[in-house]
Amino acid sequence: MKQEDISKLIIEGVGGHDNIVELYHCMTRLRFIIKDDSKFNSSKLKAVPGVINTIKSGKEYQIIIGAEVDKYYNNLIAHGVKTSEGSSEITQHAQAKEPFSIKNVFKTGINTLVGIMAPIIPLIIAGGMVKVLLALLVIFGVSAESQSYQLLDMISDAPFYFLPFFIANSAANKFKTSSFMAMVMAGVLLHPIFIELVASGSDISLLGLPVYSVSYRSTVIPIILVVWIMSYVERVVERFTPNLIKTMLRPVLILLITAPIALIVIGPLGAYIGEGIYFIIERLNTYAPWTVPTIMGIFSPLLVMMGMHLSITPFAILSVSNLGYETLMGPGMLGSNIAQGGAALAVGLKSKNLAKKEIALSASITALSGITEPALYGVTLKYKRTLAIVMISGGIAGLYAGLTGVVRYAFASAGFLSLPVFIGDDPRNFINALITAIIALVLSFVLTYLFVKIDKEETLTTDKSEKKVKEEIKNVVDGIMVPLTEVNDEAFASGSMGSGIGICPREGKIYAPVNGRVSMIYPTGHAIGVVSNDGTEILIHIGIDTVKLGGTGFKLLVEKDETVKAGDQLVEVDLDYLKEKGFDDTVIVLVLNANKENVGVTDKKSLSSDDSILQITNNFGGDVV
């Protein structure tokens, strides 16, 4: 399926253009703020090629994509999806308040911090990976005194030194204020004259009021607070400035009001907060260095599931800025990420199902490289024992990292490829980081291989001692059964979208497979979703790439939300027209919301309207969740 068609499906799945308030993205997921929660169709979105999963975190809806999120984001923007800039409608939505409570304040603060940091993470990783290159160059004999090394060092430091500029721009988008004025405020904090005054050690004052002497380079919290206050200053100035001179007077007033407040009040407040956090980090590193890596090793999968792992990044940056290294994220997440990869590798090697094996092995490679979402959602969460094993293995590896004092000197996705970020003056740090990764890999692999049951793809069975049939899915079209793995579409054949079968149709009448409700109809008529009365979500996809026909050759006989019975005709298809245009007419039937282990597939080759093609079952063994 083409990317533009995928974008249309995503837009439809989140409720259409008019339902999207804001879109931004981080390294692996699209993040939406929408108007009407009821229009967010998680089942429909999970059926879109490339979508791993969907989750909700606070007011934010996240669509997990993986490494190709940039491509999805850019194509959505090309299709007119709103970003966070230039919309009064977005501003009004952003200002909607929840009832005041400590819980809501904390939740809003964390979500805001995550939203600000998410676009910045690639820049931080870019600088960190250049530092990895520098560490490798030193190992291979390049002098740290050479100009080449010094220039590369400058390049690696640039994202961190000028971090307040990037944070200012991102915060301005989040607080719905001028990004250019926000960057001017960052310029005030990083101006060479101010830096020289701070370095001189002399007292600094503005209009007789003391200015706190602090270096704001590589800081996060001060500029966020400054831009937040500036957003309110801008609104007040906008309200009271005469229209006749607004263009000239508004930016002057914003600058003259906000900059002194930043230097005298807000900047120092942010610095004090930062120093307090730094004090806590330093105490933990001194008296209980094992604590944070162990906790991160255990709970990283849960933080990633909620999209909240980014909220820790500012404090890790603060640690690197003050100490030259950090222990908050790197050591613990190294153990957790590698544990995810080890578990996925065990599932891939143990599985006898080709599609399941390919998904697990591919997910293990990305997890071992530092990107865990494909392993987490494609493998780990499918088996309750596997998630527990990953958390235990990550925790034990994190404990070892903490006890041996492993620190990370630069930022990169924690995995085998980024191990050089642990190279420092003490060679034991790198060795212990490597041991941490090996502990996580071996533990998670062995425990998963020994204690997690990886069932084969089930065929239809009446053996009640092993399976309890929950629901039967009737055939949708007369034809010849095609195993899903042999369908001529990688997204379907991989099984990543759901379990099911393909059918080579003998006729063009498509019938309802269950008693239920029509939950989704694609406008072109080539795809239709049905939810059974028992809650099973079924997708019927008629042909491969037939969306390109724009609806020609398809006649819809039902409407969305219409109640249907098994055997009711849903669509009429002109199969001769499909073949004339060169399209594969295979009909794919998928169950979207059942584990593959709980979907039995018929082994009957010739299918009539009376046949059952799938059975939804419950395992008494309890391995699958």
PDB file of N, CA and C in Angstrom, residues 529-586:
ATOM      1  N   GLY A 529     -15.310  -3.426   8.053  1.00  0.00           N
ATOM      2  CA  GLY A 529     -15.092  -4.009   9.372  1.00  0.00           C
ATOM      3  C   GLY A 529     -16.409  -4.364  10.020  1.00  0.00           C
ATOM      4  N   VAL A 530     -16.407  -5.490  10.733  1.00  0.00           N
ATOM      5  CA  VAL A 530     -17.598  -5.952  11.434  1.00  0.00           C
ATOM      6  C   VAL A 530     -17.195  -6.318  12.853  1.00  0.00           C
ATOM      7  N   VAL A 531     -17.975  -5.865  13.826  1.00  0.00           N
ATOM      8  CA  VAL A 531     -17.767  -6.254  15.221  1.00  0.00           C
ATOM      9  C   VAL A 531     -18.903  -7.187  15.618  1.00  0.00           C
ATOM     10  N   SER A 532     -18.536  -8.395  16.093  1.00  0.00           N
ATOM     11  CA  SER A 532     -19.557  -9.366  16.468  1.00  0.00           C
ATOM     12  C   SER A 532     -20.231  -8.963  17.775  1.00  0.00           C
ATOM     13  N   ASN A 533     -21.329  -9.614  18.081  1.00  0.00           N
ATOM     14  CA  ASN A 533     -22.022  -9.341  19.338  1.00  0.00           C
ATOM     15  C   ASN A 533     -21.179  -9.712  20.549  1.00  0.00           C
ATOM     16  N   ASP A 534     -20.190 -10.573  20.356  1.00  0.00           N
ATOM     17  CA  ASP A 534     -19.272 -10.954  21.432  1.00  0.00           C
ATOM     18  C   ASP A 534     -18.036 -10.057  21.485  1.00  0.00           C
ATOM     19  N   GLY A 535     -17.959  -9.051  20.594  1.00  0.00           N
ATOM     20  CA  GLY A 535     -16.859  -8.085  20.637  1.00  0.00           C
ATOM     21  C   GLY A 535     -15.678  -8.403  19.746  1.00  0.00           C
ATOM     22  N   THR A 536     -15.748  -9.448  18.933  1.00  0.00           N
ATOM     23  CA  THR A 536     -14.649  -9.779  18.029  1.00  0.00           C
ATOM     24  C   THR A 536     -14.640  -8.817  16.842  1.00  0.00           C
ATOM     25  N   GLU A 537     -13.485  -8.225  16.584  1.00  0.00           N
ATOM     26  CA  GLU A 537     -13.344  -7.255  15.498  1.00  0.00           C
ATOM     27  C   GLU A 537     -12.777  -7.952  14.265  1.00  0.00           C
ATOM     28  N   ILE A 538     -13.496  -7.874  13.163  1.00  0.00           N
ATOM     29  CA  ILE A 538     -13.134  -8.599  11.948  1.00  0.00           C
ATOM     30  C   ILE A 538     -12.981  -7.611  10.802  1.00  0.00           C
ATOM     31  N   LEU A 539     -11.907  -7.767  10.054  1.00  0.00           N
ATOM     32  CA  LEU A 539     -11.673  -6.947   8.869  1.00  0.00           C
ATOM     33  C   LEU A 539     -11.784  -7.819   7.632  1.00  0.00           C
ATOM     34  N   ILE A 540     -12.576  -7.376   6.679  1.00  0.00           N
ATOM     35  CA  ILE A 540     -12.677  -8.054   5.377  1.00  0.00           C
ATOM     36  C   ILE A 540     -12.074  -7.121   4.342  1.00  0.00           C
ATOM     37  N   HIS A 541     -10.981  -7.544   3.737  1.00  0.00           N
ATOM     38  CA  HIS A 541     -10.273  -6.720   2.751  1.00  0.00           C
ATOM     39  C   HIS A 541     -10.372  -7.420   1.402  1.00  0.00           C
ATOM     40  N   ILE A 542     -10.973  -6.752   0.442  1.00  0.00           N
ATOM     41  CA  ILE A 542     -11.280  -7.383  -0.847  1.00  0.00           C
ATOM     42  C   ILE A 542     -10.227  -6.991  -1.871  1.00  0.00           C
ATOM     43  N   GLY A 543      -9.361  -7.913  -2.222  1.00  0.00           N
ATOM     44  CA  GLY A 543      -8.325  -7.659  -3.213  1.00  0.00           C
ATOM     45  C   GLY A 543      -7.090  -7.009  -2.619  1.00  0.00           C
ATOM     46  N   ILE A 544      -6.026  -7.009  -3.417  1.00  0.00           N
ATOM     47  CA  ILE A 544      -4.753  -6.408  -3.022  1.00  0.00           C
ATOM     48  C   ILE A 544      -4.579  -5.094  -3.780  1.00  0.00           C
ATOM     49  N   ASP A 545      -4.355  -3.997  -3.016  1.00  0.00           N
ATOM     50  CA  ASP A 545      -4.165  -2.662  -3.600  1.00  0.00           C
ATOM     51  C   ASP A 545      -5.382  -2.170  -4.378  1.00  0.00           C
ATOM     52  N   THR A 546      -6.554  -2.742  -4.101  1.00  0.00           N
ATOM     53  CA  THR A 546      -7.756  -2.347  -4.848  1.00  0.00           C
ATOM     54  C   THR A 546      -8.265  -0.972  -4.448  1.00  0.00           C
ATOM     55  N   VAL A 547      -7.678  -0.373  -3.430  1.00  0.00           N
ATOM     56  CA  VAL A 547      -8.027   1.010  -3.087  1.00  0.00           C
ATOM     57  C   VAL A 547      -7.765   1.936  -4.271  1.00  0.00           C
ATOM     58  N   LYS A 548      -6.824   1.533  -5.135  1.00  0.00           N
ATOM     59  CA  LYS A 548      -6.465   2.353  -6.292  1.00  0.00           C
ATOM     60  C   LYS A 548      -7.614   2.477  -7.297  1.00  0.00           C
ATOM     61  N   LEU A 549      -8.588   1.585  -7.196  1.00  0.00           N
ATOM     62  CA  LEU A 549      -9.711   1.636  -8.135  1.00  0.00           C
ATOM     63  C   LEU A 549     -10.703   2.731  -7.775  1.00  0.00           C
ATOM     64  N   GLY A 550     -10.539   3.316  -6.593  1.00  0.00           N
ATOM     65  CA  GLY A 550     -11.399   4.439  -6.207  1.00  0.00           C
ATOM     66  C   GLY A 550     -12.853   4.087  -6.035  1.00  0.00           C
ATOM     67  N   GLY A 551     -13.161   2.807  -5.832  1.00  0.00           N
ATOM     68  CA  GLY A 551     -14.539   2.382  -5.629  1.00  0.00           C
ATOM     69  C   GLY A 551     -15.184   1.757  -6.850  1.00  0.00           C
ATOM     70  N   THR A 552     -14.573   1.922  -8.010  1.00  0.00           N
ATOM     71  CA  THR A 552     -15.127   1.315  -9.229  1.00  0.00           C
ATOM     72  C   THR A 552     -15.048  -0.203  -9.120  1.00  0.00           C
ATOM     73  N   GLY A 553     -16.161  -0.874  -9.402  1.00  0.00           N
ATOM     74  CA  GLY A 553     -16.189  -2.331  -9.305  1.00  0.00           C
ATOM     75  C   GLY A 553     -16.741  -2.827  -7.976  1.00  0.00           C
ATOM     76  N   PHE A 554     -17.010  -1.919  -7.032  1.00  0.00           N
ATOM     77  CA  PHE A 554     -17.523  -2.302  -5.711  1.00  0.00           C
ATOM     78  C   PHE A 554     -18.889  -1.644  -5.482  1.00  0.00           C
ATOM     79  N   LYS A 555     -19.838  -2.436  -4.980  1.00  0.00           N
ATOM     80  CA  LYS A 555     -21.155  -1.916  -4.647  1.00  0.00           C
ATOM     81  C   LYS A 555     -21.441  -2.238  -3.180  1.00  0.00           C
ATOM     82  N   LEU A 556     -21.501  -1.204  -2.349  1.00  0.00           N
ATOM     83  CA  LEU A 556     -21.786  -1.386  -0.932  1.00  0.00           C
ATOM     84  C   LEU A 556     -23.277  -1.588  -0.723  1.00  0.00           C
ATOM     85  N   LEU A 557     -23.620  -2.596   0.078  1.00  0.00           N
ATOM     86  CA  LEU A 557     -25.023  -2.912   0.330  1.00  0.00           C
ATOM     87  C   LEU A 557     -25.434  -2.626   1.764  1.00  0.00           C
ATOM     88  N   VAL A 558     -24.503  -2.154   2.587  1.00  0.00           N
ATOM     89  CA  VAL A 558     -24.797  -1.824   3.984  1.00  0.00           C
ATOM     90  C   VAL A 558     -24.172  -0.478   4.312  1.00  0.00           C
ATOM     91  N   GLU A 559     -24.530   0.069   5.461  1.00  0.00           N
ATOM     92  CA  GLU A 559     -23.980   1.326   5.922  1.00  0.00           C
ATOM     93  C   GLU A 559     -23.282   1.126   7.266  1.00  0.00           C
ATOM     94  N   LYS A 560     -22.423   2.068   7.587  1.00  0.00           N
ATOM     95  CA  LYS A 560     -21.722   2.016   8.867  1.00  0.00           C
ATOM     96  C   LYS A 560     -22.731   2.006  10.015  1.00  0.00           C
ATOM     97  N   ASP A 561     -22.444   1.194  11.035  1.00  0.00           N
ATOM     98  CA  ASP A 561     -23.251   1.030  12.247  1.00  0.00           C
ATOM     99  C   ASP A 561     -24.537   0.232  12.010  1.00  0.00           C
ATOM    100  N   GLU A 562     -24.702  -0.293  10.802  1.00  0.00           N
ATOM    101  CA  GLU A 562     -25.880  -1.114  10.518  1.00  0.00           C
ATOM    102  C   GLU A 562     -25.720  -2.480  11.180  1.00  0.00           C
ATOM    103  N   THR A 563     -26.800  -2.998  11.757  1.00  0.00           N
ATOM    104  CA  THR A 563     -26.790  -4.329  12.365  1.00  0.00           C
ATOM    105  C   THR A 563     -26.917  -5.386  11.266  1.00  0.00           C
ATOM    106  N   VAL A 564     -26.098  -6.441  11.356  1.00  0.00           N
ATOM    107  CA  VAL A 564     -26.120  -7.504  10.340  1.00  0.00           C
ATOM    108  C   VAL A 564     -26.140  -8.867  11.027  1.00  0.00           C
ATOM    109  N   LYS A 565     -26.546  -9.863  10.271  1.00  0.00           N
ATOM    110  CA  LYS A 565     -26.511 -11.251  10.717  1.00  0.00           C
ATOM    111  C   LYS A 565     -25.553 -12.024   9.826  1.00  0.00           C
ATOM    112  N   ALA A 566     -24.978 -13.075  10.363  1.00  0.00           N
ATOM    113  CA  ALA A 566     -24.079 -13.917   9.566  1.00  0.00           C
ATOM    114  C   ALA A 566     -24.806 -14.380   8.308  1.00  0.00           C
ATOM    115  N   GLY A 567     -24.197 -14.171   7.154  1.00  0.00           N
ATOM    116  CA  GLY A 567     -24.802 -14.553   5.886  1.00  0.00           C
ATOM    117  C   GLY A 567     -25.448 -13.403   5.142  1.00  0.00           C
ATOM    118  N   ASP A 568     -25.638 -12.238   5.816  1.00  0.00           N
ATOM    119  CA  ASP A 568     -26.150 -11.055   5.108  1.00  0.00           C
ATOM    120  C   ASP A 568     -25.095 -10.558   4.118  1.00  0.00           C
ATOM    121  N   GLN A 569     -25.552 -10.194   2.904  1.00  0.00           N
ATOM    122  CA  GLN A 569     -24.591  -9.697   1.913  1.00  0.00           C
ATOM    123  C   GLN A 569     -24.162  -8.277   2.258  1.00  0.00           C
ATOM    124  N   LEU A 570     -22.852  -8.039   2.222  1.00  0.00           N
ATOM    125  CA  LEU A 570     -22.285  -6.738   2.564  1.00  0.00           C
ATOM    126  C   LEU A 570     -21.867  -5.940   1.338  1.00  0.00           C
ATOM    127  N   VAL A 571     -21.223  -6.630   0.396  1.00  0.00           N
ATOM    128  CA  VAL A 571     -20.639  -5.964  -0.776  1.00  0.00           C
ATOM    129  C   VAL A 571     -20.820  -6.855  -1.988  1.00  0.00           C
ATOM    130  N   GLU A 572     -20.964  -6.224  -3.139  1.00  0.00           N
ATOM    131  CA  GLU A 572     -20.927  -6.963  -4.399  1.00  0.00           C
ATOM    132  C   GLU A 572     -19.751  -6.450  -5.211  1.00  0.00           C
ATOM    133  N   VAL A 573     -18.916  -7.383  -5.670  1.00  0.00           N
ATOM    134  CA  VAL A 573     -17.669  -7.034  -6.348  1.00  0.00           C
ATOM    135  C   VAL A 573     -17.686  -7.560  -7.768  1.00  0.00           C
ATOM    136  N   ASP A 574     -17.240  -6.746  -8.690  1.00  0.00           N
ATOM    137  CA  ASP A 574     -17.107  -7.173 -10.086  1.00  0.00           C
ATOM    138  C   ASP A 574     -15.715  -7.787 -10.251  1.00  0.00           C
ATOM    139  N   LEU A 575     -15.636  -9.107 -10.055  1.00  0.00           N
ATOM    140  CA  LEU A 575     -14.334  -9.782 -10.104  1.00  0.00           C
ATOM    141  C   LEU A 575     -13.705  -9.690 -11.494  1.00  0.00           C
ATOM    142  N   ASP A 576     -14.533  -9.745 -12.531  1.00  0.00           N
ATOM    143  CA  ASP A 576     -13.990  -9.642 -13.890  1.00  0.00           C
ATOM    144  C   ASP A 576     -13.309  -8.290 -14.100  1.00  0.00           C
ATOM    145  N   TYR A 577     -13.891  -7.238 -13.536  1.00  0.00           N
ATOM    146  CA  TYR A 577     -13.299  -5.902 -13.672  1.00  0.00           C
ATOM    147  C   TYR A 577     -11.956  -5.849 -12.945  1.00  0.00           C
ATOM    148  N   LEU A 578     -11.895  -6.445 -11.746  1.00  0.00           N
ATOM    149  CA  LEU A 578     -10.639  -6.465 -10.993  1.00  0.00           C
ATOM    150  C   LEU A 578      -9.550  -7.168 -11.790  1.00  0.00           C
ATOM    151  N   LYS A 579      -9.915  -8.319 -12.378  1.00  0.00           N
ATOM    152  CA  LYS A 579      -8.923  -9.067 -13.157  1.00  0.00           C
ATOM    153  C   LYS A 579      -8.529  -8.316 -14.422  1.00  0.00           C
ATOM    154  N   GLU A 580      -9.503  -7.659 -15.036  1.00  0.00           N
ATOM    155  CA  GLU A 580      -9.219  -6.880 -16.246  1.00  0.00           C
ATOM    156  C   GLU A 580      -8.214  -5.764 -15.969  1.00  0.00           C
ATOM    157  N   LYS A 581      -8.314  -5.168 -14.775  1.00  0.00           N
ATOM    158  CA  LYS A 581      -7.411  -4.085 -14.398  1.00  0.00           C
ATOM    159  C   LYS A 581      -6.100  -4.604 -13.798  1.00  0.00           C
ATOM    160  N   GLY A 582      -5.963  -5.917 -13.712  1.00  0.00           N
ATOM    161  CA  GLY A 582      -4.695  -6.491 -13.262  1.00  0.00           C
ATOM    162  C   GLY A 582      -4.538  -6.600 -11.759  1.00  0.00           C
ATOM    163  N   PHE A 583      -5.645  -6.598 -10.997  1.00  0.00           N
ATOM    164  CA  PHE A 583      -5.564  -6.650  -9.537  1.00  0.00           C
ATOM    165  C   PHE A 583      -5.777  -8.064  -9.019  1.00  0.00           C
ATOM    166  N   ASP A 584      -5.022  -8.416  -7.998  1.00  0.00           N
ATOM    167  CA  ASP A 584      -5.210  -9.667  -7.282  1.00  0.00           C
ATOM    168  C   ASP A 584      -6.534  -9.568  -6.521  1.00  0.00           C
ATOM    169  N   ASP A 585      -7.451 -10.533  -6.718  1.00  0.00           N
ATOM    170  CA  ASP A 585      -8.783 -10.426  -6.112  1.00  0.00           C
ATOM    171  C   ASP A 585      -8.919 -11.211  -4.806  1.00  0.00           C
ATOM    172  N   THR A 586      -7.820 -11.642  -4.232  1.00  0.00           N
ATOM    173  CA  THR A 586      -7.880 -12.406  -2.983  1.00  0.00           C
ATOM    174  C   THR A 586      -8.602 -11.625  -1.892  1.00  0.00           C
TER     175      THR A 586
END
